[in-house]
């Protein structure tokens, strides 16, 4: 159900012209791995961001990162660094760059690029194992990226 | 006091990744043979892995115990079924596997060297390909589906009689180009998540990816009985699942790509004991 919703969303985001402020995945400017301005021109919602970070069918960031604030969510992975204090270590612009495309900040990182639509080898249609079709869009929408960034900014404690 | 500590511990565990080193344990099959489940890496992977470790070490206590005893290993039920098929004549030639090969135990030593170069066919063949060749050309019987039940059961029988023998696939000579192709695939980051086999099984074995404890992804234990789907799982079905999980378009079981990948992945485990049918979660 959530997947279907996401797929429909992705279609909307990639094919229909975007709201005036929204920056498309292919039009993002990175400066030293950071993205200076909001992708939507609107502030993110840290409460929604918290859900996206935890939810298996959305960001699923806890698959690889441990976050003490999300102790209520079971099974955190330890592929990436613990995110406690991320809002202290990184600026908002840096966090936006890392979430959108971590491979620019961290060369060859295993972290997926959440706001990217091109340059994949054998891209699939979500988790079906079939080839990508016209519904293919970024892993997270521009607003979802902003929500995640808004949440990460709150992680100032170690 | 004890209760309080328990509650504290529970919340600490929720937030802290479980200590995830491979378990220090010895696999003794049926209280008889000790299987090599960790050993020095073969030369061709020594630059990236110090030691090769069977997936058995990354599973829980009960799962490990199930595999150590044939009466507890649910995979052995399918081995018994295959034993019957082994002895049953089928096809236009009225032959069974036993007609040409004798007892199933006489196949000891076969599993460890597959996939293997077949000179007459001019290709690297997996055990499944060889089985289907026998069915078509020796028995005059229909081919089995590559990852179907009959096939996976038969590969379990053939693996089971080699348990304890070290995996030893050849990677040089005529097999070399296939091996190279498999290696290329192993390190290619596919799908929307841009992950290669190496991302999980070389760079991160021992770590947790959500609730999964990553192993080195060896295939010495195949086919594996998985508690998750309560059946035997073929190597190429596992490959397909792992590739699908990178949000990629997968290759098909039996495809030249997966055959090459199987040869390469098998070679990374050269020296580990054959364990099939193993038990995994």
GROMACS .gro file of C-alpha atoms in nm:
model
  439
    1UNK     CA    1   0.000   0.000   0.000
    2UNK     CA    2   0.268   0.246   0.103
    3UNK     CA    3   0.481   0.132  -0.190
    4UNK     CA    4   0.201   0.201  -0.436
    5UNK     CA    5   0.158   0.540  -0.289
    6UNK     CA    6   0.528   0.611  -0.319
    7UNK     CA    7   0.535   0.496  -0.679
    8UNK     CA    8   0.246   0.726  -0.768
    9UNK     CA    9   0.417   1.005  -0.588
   10UNK     CA   10   0.740   0.949  -0.772
   11UNK     CA   11   0.555   0.961  -1.102
   12UNK     CA   12   0.403   1.291  -1.012
   13UNK     CA   13   0.732   1.432  -0.898
   14UNK     CA   14   0.929   1.331  -1.204
   15UNK     CA   15   0.688   1.385  -1.492
   16UNK     CA   16   0.456   1.667  -1.404
   17UNK     CA   17   0.612   2.010  -1.380
   18UNK     CA   18   0.707   2.081  -1.024
   19UNK     CA   19   0.585   2.349  -0.791
   20UNK     CA   20   0.761   2.677  -0.858
   21UNK     CA   21   1.027   2.632  -0.588
   22UNK     CA   22   1.097   2.261  -0.619
   23UNK     CA   23   1.441   2.160  -0.747
   24UNK     CA   24   1.438   1.839  -0.955
   25UNK     CA   25   1.689   1.562  -0.870
   26UNK     CA   26   1.877   1.636  -1.193
   27UNK     CA   27   1.901   2.010  -1.120
   28UNK     CA   28   2.052   2.004  -0.771
   29UNK     CA   29   2.375   2.200  -0.717
   30UNK     CA   30   2.625   2.058  -0.471
   31UNK     CA   31   2.897   2.272  -0.316
   32UNK     CA   32   3.156   2.057  -0.137
   33UNK     CA   33   2.892   1.790  -0.091
   34UNK     CA   34   2.637   2.035   0.054
   35UNK     CA   35   2.311   2.171  -0.084
   36UNK     CA   36   2.267   2.529   0.033
   37UNK     CA   37   1.898   2.590  -0.025
   38UNK     CA   38   1.583   2.395   0.056
   39UNK     CA   39   1.477   2.165  -0.229
   40UNK     CA   40   1.118   2.282  -0.193
   41UNK     CA   41   1.162   2.637  -0.068
   42UNK     CA   42   0.969   2.525   0.237
   43UNK     CA   43   1.087   2.421   0.581
   44UNK     CA   44   1.085   2.049   0.662
   45UNK     CA   45   0.873   1.887   0.932
   46UNK     CA   46   1.094   1.713   1.190
   47UNK     CA   47   0.808   1.493   1.313
   48UNK     CA   48   0.747   1.355   0.965
   49UNK     CA   49   1.124   1.330   0.921
   50UNK     CA   50   1.148   1.109   1.228
   51UNK     CA   51   0.895   0.869   1.070
   52UNK     CA   52   1.077   0.863   0.739
   53UNK     CA   53   1.407   0.782   0.908
   54UNK     CA   54   1.248   0.487   1.095
   55UNK     CA   55   1.004   0.350   0.839
   56UNK     CA   56   1.116   0.044   0.649
   57UNK     CA   57   0.923   0.145   0.337
   58UNK     CA   58   1.049   0.506   0.341
   59UNK     CA   59   1.400   0.616   0.436
   60UNK     CA   60   1.476   0.305   0.641
   61UNK     CA   61   1.784   0.488   0.767
   62UNK     CA   62   1.792   0.273   1.081
   63UNK     CA   63   1.872  -0.024   0.856
   64UNK     CA   64   2.227   0.111   0.870
   65UNK     CA   65   2.233   0.374   1.147
   66UNK     CA   66   2.175   0.363   1.516
   67UNK     CA   67   1.983   0.658   1.667
   68UNK     CA   68   1.922   0.677   2.042
   69UNK     CA   69   1.618   0.900   1.990
   70UNK     CA   70   1.458   0.613   1.793
   71UNK     CA   71   1.508   0.350   2.065
   72UNK     CA   72   1.136   0.267   2.029
   73UNK     CA   73   1.200   0.139   1.676
   74UNK     CA   74   1.337  -0.219   1.679
   75UNK     CA   75   1.655  -0.333   1.503
   76UNK     CA   76   1.900  -0.061   1.419
   77UNK     CA   77   2.187  -0.156   1.192
   78UNK     CA   78   2.549  -0.056   1.234
   79UNK     CA   79   2.677  -0.020   0.878
   80UNK     CA   80   2.702   0.359   0.906
   81UNK     CA   81   2.797   0.582   1.199
   82UNK     CA   82   2.564   0.642   1.489
   83UNK     CA   83   2.351   0.951   1.408
   84UNK     CA   84   2.344   1.092   1.762
   85UNK     CA   85   2.498   1.438   1.740
   86UNK     CA   86   2.470   1.454   1.359
   87UNK     CA   87   2.299   1.794   1.392
   88UNK     CA   88   2.601   1.912   1.587
   89UNK     CA   89   2.865   1.768   1.352
   90UNK     CA   90   2.708   1.889   1.028
   91UNK     CA   91   2.535   2.204   0.908
   92UNK     CA   92   2.186   2.189   0.761
   93UNK     CA   93   2.328   2.234   0.410
   94UNK     CA   94   2.574   1.950   0.465
   95UNK     CA   95   2.302   1.721   0.597
   96UNK     CA   96   2.085   1.799   0.294
   97UNK     CA   97   2.374   1.708   0.066
   98UNK     CA   98   2.446   1.385   0.256
   99UNK     CA   99   2.085   1.267   0.247
  100UNK     CA  100   2.032   1.366  -0.118
  101UNK     CA  101   2.354   1.205  -0.240
  102UNK     CA  102   2.602   1.090   0.023
  103UNK     CA  103   2.851   0.976  -0.239
  104UNK     CA  104   2.947   1.336  -0.308
  105UNK     CA  105   3.048   1.401   0.054
  106UNK     CA  106   3.181   1.049   0.113
  107UNK     CA  107   3.342   0.898  -0.193
  108UNK     CA  108   3.222   0.542  -0.269
  109UNK     CA  109   2.993   0.543   0.033
  110UNK     CA  110   2.760   0.248   0.073
  111UNK     CA  111   2.483   0.492   0.168
  112UNK     CA  112   2.216   0.506  -0.103
  113UNK     CA  113   2.152   0.835  -0.284
  114UNK     CA  114   1.801   0.933  -0.184
  115UNK     CA  115   1.747   1.217  -0.433
  116UNK     CA  116   1.892   1.090  -0.756
  117UNK     CA  117   1.727   0.950  -1.069
  118UNK     CA  118   2.009   0.886  -1.314
  119UNK     CA  119   2.327   0.688  -1.354
  120UNK     CA  120   2.216   0.353  -1.208
  121UNK     CA  121   2.323   0.010  -1.333
  122UNK     CA  122   2.021  -0.219  -1.392
  123UNK     CA  123   1.778  -0.004  -1.195
  124UNK     CA  124   1.473  -0.202  -1.085
  125UNK     CA  125   1.109  -0.132  -1.022
  126UNK     CA  126   1.129  -0.100  -0.642
  127UNK     CA  127   1.180  -0.449  -0.489
  128UNK     CA  128   1.013  -0.651  -0.766
  129UNK     CA  129   1.336  -0.759  -0.936
  130UNK     CA  130   1.188  -0.631  -1.263
  131UNK     CA  131   1.331  -0.348  -1.472
  132UNK     CA  132   1.247   0.009  -1.380
  133UNK     CA  133   0.955   0.156  -1.570
  134UNK     CA  134   0.811   0.504  -1.614
  135UNK     CA  135   0.714   0.522  -1.245
  136UNK     CA  136   1.084   0.537  -1.150
  137UNK     CA  137   1.158   0.830  -0.923
  138UNK     CA  138   1.396   0.924  -0.640
  139UNK     CA  139   1.391   0.716  -0.320
  140UNK     CA  140   1.253   1.016  -0.131
  141UNK     CA  141   1.065   1.321  -0.261
  142UNK     CA  142   1.204   1.674  -0.223
  143UNK     CA  143   0.974   1.742   0.071
  144UNK     CA  144   1.065   1.412   0.237
  145UNK     CA  145   1.434   1.505   0.208
  146UNK     CA  146   1.357   1.837   0.376
  147UNK     CA  147   1.164   1.658   0.652
  148UNK     CA  148   1.454   1.421   0.716
  149UNK     CA  149   1.700   1.711   0.726
  150UNK     CA  150   1.473   1.897   0.969
  151UNK     CA  151   1.481   1.591   1.194
  152UNK     CA  152   1.859   1.538   1.169
  153UNK     CA  153   1.917   1.900   1.271
  154UNK     CA  154   1.747   1.818   1.603
  155UNK     CA  155   1.998   1.538   1.679
  156UNK     CA  156   2.240   1.759   1.868
  157UNK     CA  157   2.300   1.534   2.166
  158UNK     CA  158   2.554   1.258   2.198
  159UNK     CA  159   1.708  -0.463   4.167
  160UNK     CA  160   1.735  -0.740   3.917
  161UNK     CA  161   1.415  -0.624   3.748
  162UNK     CA  162   1.542  -0.273   3.716
  163UNK     CA  163   1.863  -0.388   3.554
  164UNK     CA  164   1.657  -0.601   3.318
  165UNK     CA  165   1.448  -0.305   3.209
  166UNK     CA  166   1.755  -0.090   3.163
  167UNK     CA  167   1.920  -0.361   2.962
  168UNK     CA  168   1.615  -0.402   2.739
  169UNK     CA  169   1.614  -0.036   2.648
  170UNK     CA  170   1.988  -0.038   2.594
  171UNK     CA  171   1.955  -0.332   2.359
  172UNK     CA  172   1.686  -0.162   2.155
  173UNK     CA  173   1.918   0.126   2.080
  174UNK     CA  174   2.251  -0.055   2.063
  175UNK     CA  175   2.335  -0.292   1.782
  176UNK     CA  176   2.372  -0.646   1.902
  177UNK     CA  177   2.734  -0.751   1.931
  178UNK     CA  178   2.769  -0.902   1.594
  179UNK     CA  179   3.094  -1.089   1.558
  180UNK     CA  180   3.074  -1.435   1.406
  181UNK     CA  181   3.008  -1.684   1.685
  182UNK     CA  182   3.300  -1.885   1.810
  183UNK     CA  183   3.175  -2.242   1.779
  184UNK     CA  184   3.261  -2.574   1.615
  185UNK     CA  185   3.030  -2.757   1.377
  186UNK     CA  186   3.040  -3.126   1.455
  187UNK     CA  187   2.801  -3.315   1.232
  188UNK     CA  188   2.607  -3.596   1.400
  189UNK     CA  189   2.872  -3.601   1.673
  190UNK     CA  190   3.101  -3.757   1.416
  191UNK     CA  191   3.275  -3.528   1.171
  192UNK     CA  192   3.410  -3.183   1.242
  193UNK     CA  193   3.346  -2.950   0.949
  194UNK     CA  194   3.587  -2.674   0.850
  195UNK     CA  195   3.375  -2.361   0.893
  196UNK     CA  196   3.657  -2.108   0.909
  197UNK     CA  197   3.995  -2.121   0.748
  198UNK     CA  198   4.260  -1.917   0.575
  199UNK     CA  199   4.133  -1.738   0.264
  200UNK     CA  200   4.239  -1.885  -0.070
  201UNK     CA  201   4.510  -1.691  -0.249
  202UNK     CA  202   4.277  -1.520  -0.496
  203UNK     CA  203   4.081  -1.344  -0.217
  204UNK     CA  204   4.361  -1.310   0.039
  205UNK     CA  205   4.393  -0.939  -0.044
  206UNK     CA  206   4.035  -0.871   0.074
  207UNK     CA  207   3.955  -1.140   0.332
  208UNK     CA  208   4.197  -1.263   0.596
  209UNK     CA  209   3.986  -1.560   0.692
  210UNK     CA  210   3.689  -1.720   0.523
  211UNK     CA  211   3.398  -1.794   0.755
  212UNK     CA  212   3.090  -2.003   0.684
  213UNK     CA  213   2.747  -1.841   0.717
  214UNK     CA  214   2.683  -2.096   0.995
  215UNK     CA  215   2.886  -1.879   1.237
  216UNK     CA  216   2.653  -1.584   1.179
  217UNK     CA  217   2.336  -1.768   1.277
  218UNK     CA  218   2.175  -1.809   1.618
  219UNK     CA  219   2.242  -2.089   1.866
  220UNK     CA  220   1.930  -2.290   1.777
  221UNK     CA  221   1.977  -2.256   1.405
  222UNK     CA  222   2.335  -2.375   1.437
  223UNK     CA  223   2.228  -2.670   1.650
  224UNK     CA  224   1.962  -2.777   1.398
  225UNK     CA  225   2.225  -2.814   1.131
  226UNK     CA  226   2.454  -3.021   1.350
  227UNK     CA  227   2.216  -3.317   1.368
  228UNK     CA  228   2.052  -3.484   1.070
  229UNK     CA  229   1.743  -3.566   1.276
  230UNK     CA  230   1.694  -3.198   1.355
  231UNK     CA  231   1.787  -3.065   1.011
  232UNK     CA  232   1.461  -3.018   0.817
  233UNK     CA  233   1.663  -3.015   0.495
  234UNK     CA  234   1.733  -3.386   0.537
  235UNK     CA  235   1.367  -3.470   0.470
  236UNK     CA  236   1.417  -3.342   0.117
  237UNK     CA  237   1.739  -3.539   0.087
  238UNK     CA  238   1.539  -3.854   0.163
  239UNK     CA  239   1.283  -3.763  -0.101
  240UNK     CA  240   1.561  -3.714  -0.354
  241UNK     CA  241   1.711  -4.052  -0.261
  242UNK     CA  242   1.392  -4.213  -0.384
  243UNK     CA  243   1.402  -4.016  -0.708
  244UNK     CA  244   1.768  -4.114  -0.749
  245UNK     CA  245   1.664  -4.477  -0.769
  246UNK     CA  246   1.353  -4.431  -0.982
  247UNK     CA  247   1.372  -4.491  -1.359
  248UNK     CA  248   1.223  -4.215  -1.570
  249UNK     CA  249   1.212  -4.106  -1.932
  250UNK     CA  250   1.232  -4.287  -2.267
  251UNK     CA  251   1.553  -4.474  -2.180
  252UNK     CA  252   1.408  -4.637  -1.870
  253UNK     CA  253   1.703  -4.532  -1.658
  254UNK     CA  254   1.742  -4.383  -1.313
  255UNK     CA  255   2.036  -4.181  -1.185
  256UNK     CA  256   2.148  -4.499  -1.009
  257UNK     CA  257   2.161  -4.689  -1.340
  258UNK     CA  258   2.465  -4.487  -1.443
  259UNK     CA  259   2.608  -4.361  -1.114
  260UNK     CA  260   2.542  -4.639  -0.862
  261UNK     CA  261   2.461  -4.543  -0.506
  262UNK     CA  262   2.409  -4.175  -0.424
  263UNK     CA  263   2.705  -4.200  -0.182
  264UNK     CA  264   2.924  -4.267  -0.484
  265UNK     CA  265   2.869  -3.902  -0.578
  266UNK     CA  266   3.090  -3.795  -0.286
  267UNK     CA  267   3.345  -3.549  -0.423
  268UNK     CA  268   3.119  -3.408  -0.695
  269UNK     CA  269   2.967  -3.108  -0.515
  270UNK     CA  270   3.299  -2.956  -0.404
  271UNK     CA  271   3.424  -2.905  -0.762
  272UNK     CA  272   3.110  -2.752  -0.917
  273UNK     CA  273   3.064  -2.524  -1.109
  274UNK     CA  274   3.313  -2.692  -1.339
  275UNK     CA  275   3.437  -2.664  -1.695
  276UNK     CA  276   3.278  -2.919  -1.930
  277UNK     CA  277   3.514  -2.989  -2.217
  278UNK     CA  278   3.260  -3.146  -2.455
  279UNK     CA  279   3.009  -2.866  -2.406
  280UNK     CA  280   3.275  -2.595  -2.403
  281UNK     CA  281   3.117  -2.420  -2.105
  282UNK     CA  282   3.126  -2.391  -1.728
  283UNK     CA  283   2.842  -2.597  -1.585
  284UNK     CA  284   2.665  -2.582  -1.253
  285UNK     CA  285   2.542  -2.898  -1.085
  286UNK     CA  286   2.189  -2.810  -1.197
  287UNK     CA  287   2.299  -2.786  -1.561
  288UNK     CA  288   2.471  -3.122  -1.537
  289UNK     CA  289   2.166  -3.284  -1.378
  290UNK     CA  290   1.942  -3.154  -1.655
  291UNK     CA  291   2.190  -3.272  -1.917
  292UNK     CA  292   2.169  -3.623  -1.769
  293UNK     CA  293   1.791  -3.608  -1.764
  294UNK     CA  294   1.761  -3.497  -2.125
  295UNK     CA  295   2.043  -3.684  -2.291
  296UNK     CA  296   2.093  -3.997  -2.078
  297UNK     CA  297   1.743  -4.064  -1.949
  298UNK     CA  298   1.527  -3.907  -2.219
  299UNK     CA  299   1.334  -3.729  -1.946
  300UNK     CA  300   1.211  -3.371  -1.920
  301UNK     CA  301   1.439  -3.104  -1.777
  302UNK     CA  302   1.363  -2.985  -1.428
  303UNK     CA  303   1.295  -2.619  -1.355
  304UNK     CA  304   1.628  -2.463  -1.251
  305UNK     CA  305   1.529  -2.372  -0.895
  306UNK     CA  306   1.225  -2.602  -0.871
  307UNK     CA  307   1.161  -2.852  -0.592
  308UNK     CA  308   1.284  -3.165  -0.774
  309UNK     CA  309   1.605  -2.992  -0.871
  310UNK     CA  310   1.685  -2.837  -0.536
  311UNK     CA  311   1.612  -3.168  -0.359
  312UNK     CA  312   1.851  -3.352  -0.589
  313UNK     CA  313   2.126  -3.095  -0.535
  314UNK     CA  314   2.071  -3.140  -0.160
  315UNK     CA  315   2.122  -3.515  -0.190
  316UNK     CA  316   2.438  -3.469  -0.396
  317UNK     CA  317   2.573  -3.206  -0.155
  318UNK     CA  318   2.488  -3.415   0.152
  319UNK     CA  319   2.716  -3.702   0.051
  320UNK     CA  320   3.010  -3.458   0.024
  321UNK     CA  321   2.960  -3.292   0.359
  322UNK     CA  322   3.294  -3.226   0.522
  323UNK     CA  323   3.489  -3.225   0.197
  324UNK     CA  324   3.652  -2.889   0.115
  325UNK     CA  325   3.506  -2.676  -0.163
  326UNK     CA  326   3.761  -2.679  -0.441
  327UNK     CA  327   3.645  -2.521  -0.766
  328UNK     CA  328   3.897  -2.461  -1.043
  329UNK     CA  329   3.930  -2.100  -1.154
  330UNK     CA  330   4.212  -2.127  -1.402
  331UNK     CA  331   4.244  -2.279  -1.749
  332UNK     CA  332   3.927  -2.273  -1.956
  333UNK     CA  333   3.715  -2.162  -1.656
  334UNK     CA  334   3.914  -1.844  -1.606
  335UNK     CA  335   3.716  -1.610  -1.831
  336UNK     CA  336   3.389  -1.720  -1.667
  337UNK     CA  337   3.548  -1.664  -1.326
  338UNK     CA  338   3.657  -1.314  -1.430
  339UNK     CA  339   3.305  -1.235  -1.550
  340UNK     CA  340   3.168  -1.351  -1.216
  341UNK     CA  341   3.417  -1.138  -1.029
  342UNK     CA  342   3.313  -0.834  -1.231
  343UNK     CA  343   2.950  -0.894  -1.134
  344UNK     CA  344   3.042  -0.944  -0.769
  345UNK     CA  345   3.190  -0.596  -0.750
  346UNK     CA  346   2.935  -0.412  -0.965
  347UNK     CA  347   2.709  -0.180  -0.767
  348UNK     CA  348   2.362  -0.243  -0.905
  349UNK     CA  349   2.013  -0.108  -0.863
  350UNK     CA  350   1.877   0.210  -0.719
  351UNK     CA  351   2.054   0.137  -0.389
  352UNK     CA  352   2.385   0.096  -0.577
  353UNK     CA  353   2.514  -0.198  -0.381
  354UNK     CA  354   2.740  -0.481  -0.491
  355UNK     CA  355   2.774  -0.824  -0.332
  356UNK     CA  356   3.098  -0.691  -0.187
  357UNK     CA  357   2.917  -0.396  -0.019
  358UNK     CA  358   2.739  -0.633   0.214
  359UNK     CA  359   2.944  -0.954   0.221
  360UNK     CA  360   3.300  -0.821   0.201
  361UNK     CA  361   3.297  -0.467   0.343
  362UNK     CA  362   3.030  -0.528   0.608
  363UNK     CA  363   3.017  -0.892   0.715
  364UNK     CA  364   2.969  -0.912   1.089
  365UNK     CA  365   2.764  -0.591   1.084
  366UNK     CA  366   2.389  -0.566   1.117
  367UNK     CA  367   2.172  -0.439   0.833
  368UNK     CA  368   1.850  -0.378   1.021
  369UNK     CA  369   1.776  -0.718   1.181
  370UNK     CA  370   2.007  -0.917   0.953
  371UNK     CA  371   2.352  -1.026   1.062
  372UNK     CA  372   2.563  -1.010   0.748
  373UNK     CA  373   2.780  -1.310   0.667
  374UNK     CA  374   3.048  -1.340   0.401
  375UNK     CA  375   2.783  -1.478   0.165
  376UNK     CA  376   2.949  -1.814   0.092
  377UNK     CA  377   2.765  -2.092  -0.089
  378UNK     CA  378   2.929  -2.395   0.073
  379UNK     CA  379   2.604  -2.451   0.266
  380UNK     CA  380   2.372  -2.471  -0.035
  381UNK     CA  381   2.104  -2.562  -0.077
  382UNK     CA  382   1.997  -2.401   0.248
  383UNK     CA  383   1.686  -2.483   0.444
  384UNK     CA  384   1.555  -2.141   0.550
  385UNK     CA  385   1.338  -2.108   0.857
  386UNK     CA  386   1.190  -1.801   0.689
  387UNK     CA  387   1.027  -1.988   0.400
  388UNK     CA  388   1.054  -2.345   0.537
  389UNK     CA  389   1.198  -2.497   0.223
  390UNK     CA  390   1.526  -2.562   0.052
  391UNK     CA  391   1.667  -2.262  -0.133
  392UNK     CA  392   1.890  -2.286  -0.439
  393UNK     CA  393   2.200  -2.073  -0.488
  394UNK     CA  394   2.055  -1.879  -0.780
  395UNK     CA  395   1.733  -1.809  -0.587
  396UNK     CA  396   1.945  -1.653  -0.312
  397UNK     CA  397   2.142  -1.449  -0.566
  398UNK     CA  398   1.816  -1.328  -0.715
  399UNK     CA  399   1.687  -1.221  -0.374
  400UNK     CA  400   2.005  -1.034  -0.288
  401UNK     CA  401   2.010  -0.851  -0.624
  402UNK     CA  402   1.640  -0.767  -0.594
  403UNK     CA  403   1.714  -0.616  -0.252
  404UNK     CA  404   1.938  -0.358  -0.416
  405UNK     CA  405   1.628  -0.241  -0.609
  406UNK     CA  406   1.780  -0.378  -0.927
  407UNK     CA  407   1.656  -0.573  -1.225
  408UNK     CA  408   1.780  -0.923  -1.143
  409UNK     CA  409   1.927  -1.190  -1.367
  410UNK     CA  410   1.740  -1.518  -1.410
  411UNK     CA  411   1.830  -1.840  -1.233
  412UNK     CA  412   2.044  -2.044  -1.472
  413UNK     CA  413   2.148  -1.738  -1.674
  414UNK     CA  414   2.512  -1.715  -1.789
  415UNK     CA  415   2.555  -1.421  -1.549
  416UNK     CA  416   2.448  -1.620  -1.244
  417UNK     CA  417   2.651  -1.923  -1.355
  418UNK     CA  418   2.961  -1.702  -1.369
  419UNK     CA  419   2.874  -1.540  -1.037
  420UNK     CA  420   2.827  -1.884  -0.881
  421UNK     CA  421   3.173  -1.994  -0.993
  422UNK     CA  422   3.327  -1.680  -0.850
  423UNK     CA  423   3.137  -1.691  -0.519
  424UNK     CA  424   3.211  -2.064  -0.482
  425UNK     CA  425   3.581  -1.993  -0.534
  426UNK     CA  426   3.583  -1.740  -0.251
  427UNK     CA  427   3.485  -2.031  -0.027
  428UNK     CA  428   3.750  -2.274  -0.153
  429UNK     CA  429   3.865  -2.455   0.163
  430UNK     CA  430   3.538  -2.440   0.356
  431UNK     CA  431   3.361  -2.771   0.407
  432UNK     CA  432   3.054  -2.854   0.199
  433UNK     CA  433   2.758  -2.815   0.439
  434UNK     CA  434   2.452  -2.858   0.219
  435UNK     CA  435   2.176  -2.883   0.313
  436UNK     CA  436   2.255  -2.619   0.575
  437UNK     CA  437   2.005  -2.441   0.800
  438UNK     CA  438   1.973  -2.062   0.787
  439UNK     CA  439   1.712  -1.809   0.895
   0.00000   0.00000   0.00000
